[in-house]
Short mmCIF file of N, CA and C in Angstrom, two decimals:
data_model
loop_
_atom_site.label_atom_id
_atom_site.label_comp_id
_atom_site.label_asym_id
_atom_site.label_seq_id
_atom_site.Cartn_x
_atom_site.Cartn_y
_atom_site.Cartn_z
N MET A 6 -0.78 36.42 21.49
CA MET A 6 -1.40 37.62 20.92
C MET A 6 -0.31 38.29 20.04
N LEU A 7 -0.75 38.91 18.74
CA LEU A 7 0.08 39.54 17.94
C LEU A 7 0.46 40.90 18.58
N GLU A 8 1.84 41.31 18.18
CA GLU A 8 2.42 42.65 18.80
C GLU A 8 1.73 43.63 17.94
N ILE A 9 1.27 43.49 16.87
CA ILE A 9 0.72 44.58 15.97
C ILE A 9 1.76 45.86 16.03
N ARG A 10 2.78 45.59 15.09
CA ARG A 10 3.93 46.65 15.17
C ARG A 10 3.33 47.88 14.32
N PRO A 11 3.82 49.04 14.76
CA PRO A 11 3.31 50.34 14.14
C PRO A 11 3.79 50.67 12.88
N THR A 12 4.96 50.10 12.22
CA THR A 12 5.36 50.63 10.90
C THR A 12 5.92 49.47 10.03
N CYS A 13 6.22 49.69 8.71
CA CYS A 13 6.73 48.84 7.84
C CYS A 13 8.28 48.98 8.18
N GLU A 14 8.72 47.62 8.18
CA GLU A 14 10.35 47.54 8.56
C GLU A 14 11.06 48.07 7.36
N ASN A 15 10.81 48.23 6.07
CA ASN A 15 11.34 48.67 4.97
C ASN A 15 11.44 50.11 4.65
N CYS A 16 10.05 50.69 4.72
CA CYS A 16 9.96 52.09 4.32
C CYS A 16 9.52 52.91 5.57
N ASN A 17 9.21 52.35 6.67
CA ASN A 17 8.77 53.09 7.82
C ASN A 17 7.33 53.66 7.79
N LYS A 18 6.59 53.18 6.86
CA LYS A 18 5.22 53.81 6.68
C LYS A 18 4.45 53.39 7.89
N SER A 19 3.56 54.29 8.39
CA SER A 19 2.76 53.89 9.35
C SER A 19 1.73 52.93 9.10
N LEU A 20 1.64 51.83 10.00
CA LEU A 20 0.67 50.81 9.79
C LEU A 20 -0.17 50.61 11.24
N PRO A 21 -1.13 51.52 11.38
CA PRO A 21 -1.85 51.49 12.64
C PRO A 21 -2.63 50.09 12.80
N HIS A 22 -3.04 49.90 13.91
CA HIS A 22 -3.84 48.57 14.14
C HIS A 22 -4.95 48.29 13.34
N ASP A 23 -5.56 49.29 12.60
CA ASP A 23 -6.67 49.01 11.88
C ASP A 23 -6.21 49.19 10.37
N SER A 24 -4.97 49.00 9.89
CA SER A 24 -4.46 49.27 8.60
C SER A 24 -4.83 47.84 7.88
N ASN A 25 -5.17 48.29 6.45
CA ASN A 25 -5.58 47.13 5.49
C ASN A 25 -4.34 46.69 4.69
N GLU A 26 -3.22 47.55 4.96
CA GLU A 26 -2.07 47.48 3.94
C GLU A 26 -0.95 46.57 5.02
N ALA A 27 -1.21 46.27 6.08
CA ALA A 27 -0.10 45.46 6.86
C ALA A 27 -0.02 44.22 6.45
N MET A 28 1.17 43.47 6.39
CA MET A 28 1.49 42.39 6.06
C MET A 28 2.36 41.60 7.09
N ILE A 29 2.40 40.38 7.50
CA ILE A 29 3.25 39.93 8.46
C ILE A 29 3.76 38.55 7.89
N CYS A 30 4.94 38.07 8.54
CA CYS A 30 5.51 36.87 8.27
C CYS A 30 5.20 36.07 9.54
N THR A 31 5.62 34.59 9.54
CA THR A 31 5.37 33.82 10.65
C THR A 31 6.05 34.32 12.03
N PHE A 32 7.05 35.34 11.79
CA PHE A 32 7.80 35.88 13.08
C PHE A 32 7.34 37.17 13.36
N GLU A 33 6.20 37.72 12.53
CA GLU A 33 5.59 38.98 12.79
C GLU A 33 6.39 40.28 12.36
N CYS A 34 7.41 39.84 11.39
CA CYS A 34 7.99 40.85 10.63
C CYS A 34 6.85 41.57 9.89
N THR A 35 6.85 43.00 9.92
CA THR A 35 5.80 43.72 9.37
C THR A 35 6.23 44.53 8.13
N PHE A 36 5.54 44.40 7.17
CA PHE A 36 5.79 45.20 5.98
C PHE A 36 4.51 45.68 5.42
N CYS A 37 4.58 46.91 4.50
CA CYS A 37 3.46 47.24 4.04
C CYS A 37 3.11 46.55 2.61
N MET A 38 2.02 46.54 2.06
CA MET A 38 1.70 45.75 0.77
C MET A 38 2.65 46.09 -0.36
N TYR A 39 3.05 47.40 -0.48
CA TYR A 39 3.81 47.71 -1.51
C TYR A 39 5.29 47.17 -1.45
N CYS A 40 5.86 47.25 -0.10
CA CYS A 40 7.19 46.67 0.11
C CYS A 40 7.13 45.10 -0.04
N VAL A 41 6.07 44.43 0.26
CA VAL A 41 5.79 43.05 -0.02
C VAL A 41 6.04 42.79 -1.42
N SER A 42 5.49 43.60 -2.19
CA SER A 42 5.46 43.38 -3.64
C SER A 42 7.03 43.57 -4.20
N LEU A 43 7.59 44.49 -3.48
CA LEU A 43 8.93 44.80 -3.77
C LEU A 43 9.87 43.68 -3.46
N LEU A 44 9.53 42.94 -2.45
CA LEU A 44 10.29 41.80 -1.87
C LEU A 44 9.74 40.49 -2.46
N LYS A 45 8.96 40.55 -3.56
CA LYS A 45 8.40 39.23 -4.19
C LYS A 45 7.83 38.45 -3.11
N GLY A 46 7.01 38.84 -2.12
CA GLY A 46 6.48 38.00 -1.25
C GLY A 46 7.19 37.29 -0.25
N VAL A 47 8.50 37.65 -0.24
CA VAL A 47 9.61 36.69 0.56
C VAL A 47 10.05 37.60 1.63
N CYS A 48 9.81 37.18 2.86
CA CYS A 48 10.46 38.08 4.04
C CYS A 48 11.91 38.06 3.95
N PRO A 49 12.66 39.11 4.12
CA PRO A 49 13.93 39.40 3.97
C PRO A 49 14.61 38.80 5.29
N ASN A 50 13.92 38.56 6.31
CA ASN A 50 14.44 38.22 7.60
C ASN A 50 14.51 36.70 7.73
N CYS A 51 13.49 36.02 7.32
CA CYS A 51 13.35 34.67 7.55
C CYS A 51 13.27 33.72 6.25
N GLY A 52 12.88 34.36 5.32
CA GLY A 52 12.68 33.74 3.81
C GLY A 52 11.35 33.12 3.79
N GLY A 53 10.41 33.33 4.65
CA GLY A 53 8.96 32.94 4.77
C GLY A 53 8.19 33.95 3.82
N GLY A 54 6.91 33.55 3.74
CA GLY A 54 5.89 34.41 2.95
C GLY A 54 5.04 35.26 4.15
N PHE A 55 4.41 36.01 3.36
CA PHE A 55 3.55 37.04 4.14
C PHE A 55 1.89 36.69 4.01
N GLU A 56 1.32 37.18 5.01
CA GLU A 56 -0.29 37.07 5.34
C GLU A 56 -0.52 38.49 5.55
N LYS A 57 -1.85 38.80 5.27
CA LYS A 57 -2.40 39.96 5.71
C LYS A 57 -2.46 40.02 7.33
N ARG A 58 -2.21 41.07 7.93
CA ARG A 58 -2.07 41.16 9.38
C ARG A 58 -3.53 41.41 9.78
N PRO A 59 -4.20 40.76 10.83
CA PRO A 59 -5.45 40.96 11.18
C PRO A 59 -5.56 42.32 11.86
N ILE A 60 -6.70 42.73 11.94
CA ILE A 60 -6.92 44.19 12.48
C ILE A 60 -7.47 43.91 13.87
N ARG A 61 -6.76 44.58 14.83
CA ARG A 61 -7.19 44.62 16.20
C ARG A 61 -8.33 45.60 16.28
N PRO A 62 -9.29 45.11 16.78
CA PRO A 62 -10.51 46.19 17.17
C PRO A 62 -10.33 47.17 18.12
N SER A 63 -10.84 48.27 17.80
CA SER A 63 -10.55 49.47 18.59
C SER A 63 -10.87 49.33 20.08
N GLN A 64 -12.00 48.58 20.18
CA GLN A 64 -12.53 48.31 21.58
C GLN A 64 -11.82 47.50 22.57
N LEU A 65 -10.78 46.88 21.79
CA LEU A 65 -9.65 46.07 22.53
C LEU A 65 -8.37 46.63 22.93
N LEU A 66 -8.26 47.86 22.18
CA LEU A 66 -6.83 48.46 22.29
C LEU A 66 -6.48 48.66 23.82
N GLN A 67 -7.24 49.13 24.50
CA GLN A 67 -6.95 49.43 25.86
C GLN A 67 -6.35 48.26 26.81
N LYS A 68 -7.12 47.18 26.57
CA LYS A 68 -6.82 45.98 27.30
C LYS A 68 -5.55 45.25 26.58
N TYR A 69 -5.58 45.19 25.17
CA TYR A 69 -4.65 44.69 24.48
C TYR A 69 -3.81 45.73 23.55
N GLN A 70 -2.94 46.31 24.33
CA GLN A 70 -2.27 47.44 23.52
C GLN A 70 -1.36 46.87 22.46
N VAL A 71 -1.10 47.74 21.42
CA VAL A 71 -0.24 47.40 20.28
C VAL A 71 1.11 47.82 20.48
N SER A 72 2.05 47.37 19.77
CA SER A 72 3.55 47.59 20.03
C SER A 72 3.77 49.00 19.59
N THR A 73 4.50 49.70 20.28
CA THR A 73 5.10 50.93 19.95
C THR A 73 6.56 50.89 19.64
N VAL A 74 7.07 49.84 19.45
CA VAL A 74 8.55 49.80 19.16
C VAL A 74 8.61 49.59 17.55
N ILE A 75 9.42 50.64 16.99
CA ILE A 75 9.56 50.71 15.60
C ILE A 75 10.85 49.72 15.15
N VAL A 76 10.62 48.97 14.33
CA VAL A 76 11.73 48.24 13.57
C VAL A 76 11.87 48.82 12.19
N TYR A 77 12.87 49.39 12.02
CA TYR A 77 13.30 50.04 10.76
C TYR A 77 14.57 49.49 10.25
N LYS A 78 14.50 48.58 9.36
CA LYS A 78 15.63 47.90 8.64
C LYS A 78 15.56 47.99 7.11
N PRO A 79 15.81 49.14 6.50
CA PRO A 79 15.67 49.05 5.07
C PRO A 79 16.37 47.88 4.42
N VAL A 80 15.73 47.30 3.46
CA VAL A 80 16.14 46.10 2.63
C VAL A 80 16.93 46.50 1.53
N ASP A 81 18.14 45.99 1.21
CA ASP A 81 18.77 46.18 -0.04
C ASP A 81 18.15 45.12 -0.87
N LEU A 82 17.37 45.73 -1.83
CA LEU A 82 16.62 44.80 -2.64
C LEU A 82 17.33 44.09 -3.75
N LYS A 83 18.52 44.62 -4.21
CA LYS A 83 19.30 43.80 -5.06
C LYS A 83 19.74 42.62 -4.51
N VAL A 84 20.30 42.70 -3.23
CA VAL A 84 20.88 41.54 -2.44
C VAL A 84 19.72 40.45 -2.09
N HIS A 85 18.65 41.13 -1.76
CA HIS A 85 17.44 40.30 -1.44
C HIS A 85 17.03 39.52 -2.50
N LEU A 86 16.78 40.02 -3.73
CA LEU A 86 16.11 39.45 -4.83
C LEU A 86 17.29 38.43 -5.42
N GLN A 87 18.55 38.66 -5.42
CA GLN A 87 19.66 37.68 -5.77
C GLN A 87 19.64 36.49 -4.60
N LYS A 88 19.45 36.68 -3.30
CA LYS A 88 19.33 35.63 -2.31
C LYS A 88 18.20 34.66 -2.49
N PHE A 89 17.04 35.32 -2.83
CA PHE A 89 15.66 34.64 -2.68
C PHE A 89 15.13 34.11 -4.27
N ASN A 90 15.78 34.66 -5.25
CA ASN A 90 15.28 34.24 -6.49
C ASN A 90 16.11 33.26 -7.21
N SER A 91 17.13 32.56 -6.56
CA SER A 91 18.02 31.66 -6.93
C SER A 91 17.38 30.17 -6.98
#
């Protein structure tokens, strides 16, 4: 089951369970669509790509709670782009 992390790792934007802007990589690193575009679609943590995060239906939230852990690790875009655009 996905964690459904609450915010973008780069800009800390709120990404609730029903957000249409949440993107995740294979390790569930979570970023908003805007930051994914800045990152050129490459996860700064694993180098993988991103997919749209599924929406957890409201009626399942009590039984399958979403994560409250905030992972906030702003990306140095210059370093990221040099690393993954070579």
